[in-house]
């Protein structure tokens, strides 16, 4: 369903009179940072107070996810249950371990909690009241919303605030300032020794040939040898390397970047980078996956991404931020849901 469909439903439901008031929200995940940050972005766009609720089902129940049932040790009445009532107005979930819990909350609340799933629940479109999936996923339905990139926290307002906030270690770097977002080994990608060498050599050439200042971040998945080489590169020139201590400067790095280099193993990472409107140069380690390839193909069509190593681009594009659209769709769908409840 696209935004026009939701707007039409809102008008039919009497949106101006029955606009849903949100007073409470749970964010339901198993603690994965990538899942949490998407949900937080949507909750912030809704301007609703939210609580992080982490589910931790143990075997054999974890083996059955996303289908369920939930681990009875985490049922609403259990001590220290992550889904203990009172139930919220809205529950936003992401990740396969959270899906069964989302359904349980819907039933346990007597249908009063409106449920939202970010990413394909793998159990069909009835897993939640509203589902968002990226365009490259196959799931579709009247309650399924799609966009090219995932929801995130980097609104134009936040990016402008970060751009204007002093960050001496970044502000003293000369232009062009290039954000370097490095992932690592995953289910679908492996950073071989050759891959690590190609990436490091490409960055060294970027610094030399374009006099670029590199702002480098790595992840917990980054091979140690690669992280160490990038740290040495930063120390040898006018660059910045985040060593993983203190507050993550990713937002400031994106806001202050003139261009971006990102590795292809994380669609979240590339989607967040696309919030800037700055050219993204994508490095491909060994491996891949059809969904990721479809995602990258769609961004390539929009002129957002370019190959790396390769020439440094300066072309811009419309910043990608589907978060407000998803937030509006939630409010509209909740309004229609409540209008239906009042009519019965």
Protein backbone atom coordinates (compact mmCIF):
# COMPACT_ATOMS: atom_id res chain seq x y z
CA UNK A 1 0.00 0.00 0.00
CA UNK A 2 1.37 3.45 -0.88
CA UNK A 3 0.84 6.78 0.86
CA UNK A 4 -2.12 7.77 -1.36
CA UNK A 5 -3.99 4.63 -0.30
CA UNK A 6 -3.46 5.45 3.38
CA UNK A 7 -4.56 9.05 2.86
CA UNK A 8 -7.77 7.88 1.21
CA UNK A 9 -8.47 5.51 4.13
CA UNK A 10 -7.90 8.37 6.55
CA UNK A 11 -10.45 10.56 4.83
CA UNK A 12 -13.01 7.79 4.82
CA UNK A 13 -12.45 7.28 8.53
CA UNK A 14 -12.95 10.93 9.39
CA UNK A 15 -9.30 11.57 10.06
CA UNK A 16 -9.74 15.16 11.27
CA UNK A 17 -12.09 14.10 14.04
CA UNK A 18 -10.66 10.76 15.04
CA UNK A 19 -6.89 11.30 14.66
CA UNK A 20 -5.31 8.73 16.92
CA UNK A 21 -3.73 10.07 20.12
CA UNK A 22 -0.61 8.16 21.09
CA UNK A 23 0.43 8.15 24.72
CA UNK A 24 2.53 5.00 24.98
CA UNK A 25 4.67 2.82 22.73
CA UNK A 26 6.80 -0.29 23.13
CA UNK A 27 9.74 -1.06 20.88
CA UNK A 28 10.05 -4.81 20.74
CA UNK A 29 13.28 -6.50 19.56
CA UNK A 30 15.81 -9.06 20.73
CA UNK A 31 18.31 -6.25 21.27
CA UNK A 32 19.92 -6.07 17.83
CA UNK A 33 21.04 -2.47 17.31
CA UNK A 34 19.98 -2.41 13.66
CA UNK A 35 16.42 -3.45 14.56
CA UNK A 36 16.14 -1.06 17.49
CA UNK A 37 17.35 1.99 15.62
CA UNK A 38 14.73 1.59 12.87
CA UNK A 39 11.94 1.34 15.45
CA UNK A 40 13.29 4.28 17.44
CA UNK A 41 13.34 6.42 14.31
CA UNK A 42 9.65 5.75 13.70
CA UNK A 43 8.70 6.34 17.35
CA UNK A 44 10.58 9.64 17.37
CA UNK A 45 8.82 10.71 14.18
CA UNK A 46 5.51 9.94 15.91
CA UNK A 47 6.63 12.01 18.92
CA UNK A 48 5.36 9.31 21.26
CA UNK A 49 7.08 8.29 24.53
CA UNK A 50 8.54 4.81 24.04
CA UNK A 51 10.07 2.01 26.05
CA UNK A 52 12.62 -0.50 24.78
CA UNK A 53 11.38 -4.03 25.50
CA UNK A 54 13.83 -6.83 24.70
CA UNK A 55 12.63 -10.41 24.29
CA UNK A 56 15.03 -13.29 24.89
CA UNK A 57 13.28 -16.60 24.16
CA UNK A 58 15.32 -19.68 24.98
CA UNK A 59 15.36 -23.05 23.20
CA UNK A 60 13.21 -24.74 22.11
CA UNK A 61 10.99 -21.66 21.76
CA UNK A 62 13.70 -19.59 20.06
CA UNK A 63 13.95 -22.32 17.43
CA UNK A 64 10.28 -21.81 16.54
CA UNK A 65 10.51 -18.09 15.88
CA UNK A 66 8.97 -16.19 14.19
CA UNK A 67 6.02 -18.58 14.32
CA UNK A 68 5.81 -18.98 18.09
CA UNK A 69 4.52 -19.57 20.68
CA UNK A 70 6.35 -17.16 22.95
CA UNK A 71 8.63 -18.51 25.66
CA UNK A 72 6.27 -19.05 28.65
CA UNK A 73 9.00 -17.74 30.94
CA UNK A 74 8.32 -14.34 29.30
CA UNK A 75 4.51 -14.44 29.36
CA UNK A 76 2.86 -11.19 30.52
CA UNK A 77 2.21 -12.52 34.03
CA UNK A 78 5.75 -13.85 34.55
CA UNK A 79 8.20 -12.08 36.82
CA UNK A 80 10.34 -9.57 34.90
CA UNK A 81 8.37 -10.26 31.71
CA UNK A 82 9.36 -7.92 28.85
CA UNK A 83 5.68 -7.71 27.86
CA UNK A 84 4.11 -7.18 31.29
CA UNK A 85 0.98 -4.97 31.20
CA UNK A 86 -0.33 -2.33 31.09
CA UNK A 87 -0.17 -2.75 27.34
CA UNK A 88 0.70 0.26 25.18
CA UNK A 89 -1.30 2.08 22.54
CA UNK A 90 1.30 1.05 19.98
CA UNK A 91 3.87 -1.74 19.71
CA UNK A 92 6.59 -1.59 17.04
CA UNK A 93 8.62 -4.75 16.49
CA UNK A 94 11.54 -5.80 14.32
CA UNK A 95 13.43 -9.07 14.08
CA UNK A 96 12.13 -12.64 13.84
CA UNK A 97 12.27 -13.34 17.60
CA UNK A 98 9.90 -10.45 18.30
CA UNK A 99 7.11 -11.42 15.90
CA UNK A 100 5.38 -14.04 18.07
CA UNK A 101 5.48 -11.60 21.01
CA UNK A 102 3.89 -8.90 18.87
CA UNK A 103 0.98 -11.22 18.06
CA UNK A 104 0.71 -12.19 21.72
CA UNK A 105 0.46 -8.53 22.78
CA UNK A 106 -2.29 -7.93 20.23
CA UNK A 107 -4.35 -10.78 21.64
CA UNK A 108 -3.54 -10.16 25.30
CA UNK A 109 -4.55 -6.49 25.00
CA UNK A 110 -7.93 -7.48 23.63
CA UNK A 111 -6.96 -5.98 20.29
CA UNK A 112 -6.43 -2.50 21.77
CA UNK A 113 -2.69 -2.33 21.05
CA UNK A 114 -2.01 -1.36 17.45
CA UNK A 115 0.87 -3.47 16.15
CA UNK A 116 3.54 -2.54 13.60
CA UNK A 117 6.25 -4.77 12.15
CA UNK A 118 9.32 -3.32 10.45
CA UNK A 119 10.83 -5.76 7.92
CA UNK A 120 9.28 -8.94 6.56
CA UNK A 121 7.90 -10.96 9.51
CA UNK A 122 8.18 -14.14 7.41
CA UNK A 123 4.72 -15.20 8.58
CA UNK A 124 2.63 -13.25 6.08
CA UNK A 125 0.80 -9.94 6.10
CA UNK A 126 -1.41 -10.87 9.07
CA UNK A 127 1.53 -10.72 11.48
CA UNK A 128 0.69 -7.11 12.42
CA UNK A 129 -1.82 -4.36 11.78
CA UNK A 130 0.73 -2.52 9.65
CA UNK A 131 3.95 -3.83 8.11
CA UNK A 132 6.80 -1.97 6.46
CA UNK A 133 9.18 -3.81 4.13
CA UNK A 134 11.85 -2.53 1.74
CA UNK A 135 10.95 -2.47 -1.95
CA UNK A 136 13.30 -5.38 -2.64
CA UNK A 137 11.28 -7.75 -0.39
CA UNK A 138 8.42 -9.68 -1.96
CA UNK A 139 5.74 -9.27 0.73
CA UNK A 140 2.77 -7.16 -0.35
CA UNK A 141 -0.75 -6.62 0.95
CA UNK A 142 -3.31 -3.92 1.82
CA UNK A 143 -1.54 -3.29 5.15
CA UNK A 144 2.02 -3.46 3.75
CA UNK A 145 3.97 -0.25 3.16
CA UNK A 146 7.17 -0.19 1.09
CA UNK A 147 10.05 2.19 0.39
CA UNK A 148 13.50 2.03 -1.19
CA UNK A 149 15.37 2.49 2.09
CA UNK A 150 14.64 1.66 5.72
CA UNK A 151 13.38 4.05 8.42
CA UNK A 152 16.07 5.78 10.45
CA UNK A 153 16.68 8.66 12.87
CA UNK A 154 18.45 11.04 10.49
CA UNK A 155 15.81 13.61 9.66
CA UNK A 156 16.83 16.80 7.84
CA UNK A 157 16.41 18.70 11.11
CA UNK A 158 18.69 16.35 13.03
CA UNK A 159 21.33 16.37 10.30
CA UNK A 160 21.32 20.17 10.26
CA UNK A 161 21.70 20.25 14.05
CA UNK A 162 24.60 17.80 13.86
CA UNK A 163 26.18 19.79 11.04
CA UNK A 164 26.11 22.94 13.18
CA UNK A 165 27.23 21.26 16.42
CA UNK A 166 30.99 21.59 16.98
CA UNK A 167 32.97 18.37 16.75
CA UNK A 168 36.61 19.50 16.80
CA UNK A 169 38.09 16.21 15.58
CA UNK A 170 35.92 16.41 12.45
CA UNK A 171 35.66 20.16 11.99
CA UNK A 172 39.43 20.59 11.63
CA UNK A 173 39.59 18.15 8.71
CA UNK A 174 40.08 19.66 5.28
CA UNK A 175 37.63 19.17 2.39
CA UNK A 176 36.51 16.99 0.86
CA UNK A 177 35.52 15.09 3.99
CA UNK A 178 34.60 11.51 3.17
CA UNK A 179 32.63 9.33 5.59
CA UNK A 180 33.92 5.74 5.51
CA UNK A 181 31.38 3.25 6.89
CA UNK A 182 32.92 -0.21 7.23
CA UNK A 183 30.89 -3.29 8.12
CA UNK A 184 32.32 -6.77 8.16
CA UNK A 185 31.71 -10.49 7.86
CA UNK A 186 28.05 -11.51 7.80
CA UNK A 187 25.83 -14.37 6.69
CA UNK A 188 26.14 -13.26 3.09
CA UNK A 189 29.50 -11.47 2.89
CA UNK A 190 33.09 -12.28 3.82
CA UNK A 191 35.96 -9.80 3.91
CA UNK A 192 38.79 -11.87 2.49
CA UNK A 193 42.40 -10.80 2.81
CA UNK A 194 42.23 -9.59 -0.79
CA UNK A 195 39.02 -7.63 -0.07
CA UNK A 196 40.63 -5.93 2.92
CA UNK A 197 43.63 -5.01 0.78
CA UNK A 198 41.46 -3.60 -2.02
CA UNK A 199 39.39 -1.49 0.37
CA UNK A 200 42.41 -0.11 2.22
CA UNK A 201 44.27 0.61 -1.02
CA UNK A 202 41.23 2.35 -2.47
CA UNK A 203 40.96 4.59 0.58
CA UNK A 204 44.66 5.36 0.51
CA UNK A 205 44.32 6.38 -3.15
CA UNK A 206 41.29 8.49 -2.31
CA UNK A 207 43.28 10.35 0.33
CA UNK A 208 46.25 10.81 -1.99
CA UNK A 209 44.67 11.51 -5.38
CA UNK A 210 41.78 13.67 -4.12
CA UNK A 211 43.40 15.09 -0.97
CA UNK A 212 40.37 13.68 0.87
CA UNK A 213 40.04 13.65 4.64
CA UNK A 214 38.63 10.31 5.78
CA UNK A 215 36.20 9.95 8.70
CA UNK A 216 36.28 6.21 9.39
CA UNK A 217 33.96 4.07 11.50
CA UNK A 218 34.03 0.29 11.79
CA UNK A 219 31.72 -2.27 13.37
CA UNK A 220 32.02 -5.24 15.68
CA UNK A 221 32.01 -7.40 12.54
CA UNK A 222 35.03 -5.68 10.96
CA UNK A 223 38.03 -8.05 10.69
CA UNK A 224 40.68 -7.04 13.21
CA UNK A 225 43.45 -6.79 10.62
CA UNK A 226 41.35 -4.44 8.48
CA UNK A 227 40.42 -2.22 11.43
CA UNK A 228 44.06 -2.00 12.46
CA UNK A 229 45.15 -1.06 8.94
CA UNK A 230 42.50 1.65 8.72
CA UNK A 231 43.52 3.00 12.11
CA UNK A 232 47.13 3.25 10.90
CA UNK A 233 45.95 5.01 7.74
CA UNK A 234 44.10 7.58 9.83
CA UNK A 235 47.08 8.17 12.09
CA UNK A 236 49.38 8.69 9.11
CA UNK A 237 47.39 11.57 7.64
CA UNK A 238 44.75 14.22 8.22
CA UNK A 239 42.00 11.72 9.02
CA UNK A 240 39.69 10.54 11.82
CA UNK A 241 39.20 6.98 13.08
CA UNK A 242 36.61 6.08 15.71
CA UNK A 243 38.07 3.47 18.05
CA UNK A 244 34.70 2.44 19.48
CA UNK A 245 34.97 4.33 22.77
CA UNK A 246 32.59 7.05 23.84
CA UNK A 247 29.47 8.11 21.98
CA UNK A 248 29.23 6.88 18.41
CA UNK A 249 29.91 9.88 16.11
CA UNK A 250 28.13 8.33 13.09
CA UNK A 251 25.49 11.06 12.96
CA UNK A 252 28.08 13.83 13.02
CA UNK A 253 30.17 12.04 10.40
CA UNK A 254 27.21 11.72 8.04
CA UNK A 255 26.12 15.32 8.60
CA UNK A 256 29.57 16.77 7.92
CA UNK A 257 30.49 14.51 4.97
CA UNK A 258 30.95 15.69 1.40
CA UNK A 259 30.80 12.09 0.16
CA UNK A 260 30.51 8.58 1.55
CA UNK A 261 32.20 5.21 1.12
CA UNK A 262 30.18 2.28 2.51
CA UNK A 263 30.56 -1.48 2.36
CA UNK A 264 27.78 -3.50 0.71
CA UNK A 265 27.18 -5.91 3.61
CA UNK A 266 24.67 -3.64 5.40
CA UNK A 267 21.54 -2.23 3.79
CA UNK A 268 20.82 -0.30 7.02
CA UNK A 269 24.18 1.43 6.84
CA UNK A 270 23.73 2.43 3.21
CA UNK A 271 20.12 3.50 3.83
CA UNK A 272 21.21 5.81 6.65
CA UNK A 273 23.93 7.24 4.41
CA UNK A 274 21.28 7.96 1.76
CA UNK A 275 19.58 10.35 4.20
CA UNK A 276 22.32 12.90 3.42
CA UNK A 277 21.78 13.36 -0.32
CA UNK A 278 25.56 12.95 -0.73
CA UNK A 279 27.05 10.46 -3.24
CA UNK A 280 27.64 6.98 -1.81
CA UNK A 281 30.50 4.86 -3.15
CA UNK A 282 29.84 1.17 -2.44
CA UNK A 283 32.60 -1.38 -1.86
CA UNK A 284 31.64 -5.01 -2.51
CA UNK A 285 33.37 -7.67 -0.39
CA UNK A 286 33.18 -11.35 -1.35
CA UNK A 287 29.68 -12.82 -1.46
CA UNK A 288 26.28 -11.23 -1.82
CA UNK A 289 22.56 -11.90 -1.71
CA UNK A 290 19.75 -11.37 -4.21
CA UNK A 291 17.82 -9.07 -1.88
CA UNK A 292 20.87 -6.88 -1.29
CA UNK A 293 21.58 -6.84 -5.01
CA UNK A 294 18.00 -5.69 -5.72
CA UNK A 295 18.35 -3.00 -3.05
CA UNK A 296 21.58 -1.71 -4.55
CA UNK A 297 20.15 -1.87 -8.07
CA UNK A 298 17.25 0.38 -7.03
CA UNK A 299 19.63 2.93 -5.49
CA UNK A 300 21.80 2.79 -8.58
CA UNK A 301 18.77 3.62 -10.73
CA UNK A 302 18.12 6.66 -8.52
CA UNK A 303 21.72 7.82 -8.97
CA UNK A 304 22.49 7.41 -5.28
CA UNK A 305 25.35 4.89 -5.38
CA UNK A 306 28.57 4.50 -7.35
CA UNK A 307 31.27 1.80 -7.40
CA UNK A 308 34.31 1.85 -5.11
CA UNK A 309 37.19 1.91 -5.79
CA UNK A 310 36.30 4.40 -8.49
CA UNK A 311 36.18 8.12 -9.27
CA UNK A 312 34.97 10.37 -6.48
CA UNK A 313 31.51 11.72 -7.44
CA UNK A 314 30.00 15.05 -6.48
CA UNK A 315 26.45 14.57 -7.80
CA UNK A 316 23.64 14.84 -5.25
CA UNK A 317 20.10 13.42 -5.09
CA UNK A 318 16.92 13.77 -3.07
CA UNK A 319 17.72 12.59 0.50
CA UNK A 320 16.01 9.30 1.28
CA UNK A 321 13.93 9.40 4.45
CA UNK A 322 10.83 7.17 4.50
CA UNK A 323 10.41 7.56 8.29
CA UNK A 324 7.83 10.41 8.19
CA UNK A 325 5.79 8.50 5.60
CA UNK A 326 5.77 5.40 7.82
CA UNK A 327 4.82 7.47 10.87
CA UNK A 328 1.97 9.13 8.95
CA UNK A 329 0.79 5.73 7.74
CA UNK A 330 0.69 4.42 11.32
CA UNK A 331 -1.42 7.35 12.51
CA UNK A 332 -3.76 7.03 9.55
CA UNK A 333 -4.16 3.28 9.93
CA UNK A 334 -4.76 3.65 13.69
CA UNK A 335 -7.40 6.28 12.98
CA UNK A 336 -9.16 3.97 10.52
CA UNK A 337 -8.87 1.10 13.03
CA UNK A 338 -10.47 3.17 15.79
CA UNK A 339 -13.18 4.45 13.49
CA UNK A 340 -14.03 0.86 12.66
CA UNK A 341 -14.16 -0.03 16.35
CA UNK A 342 -16.53 2.85 17.07
CA UNK A 343 -18.80 1.82 14.21
CA UNK A 344 -19.30 -1.71 15.59
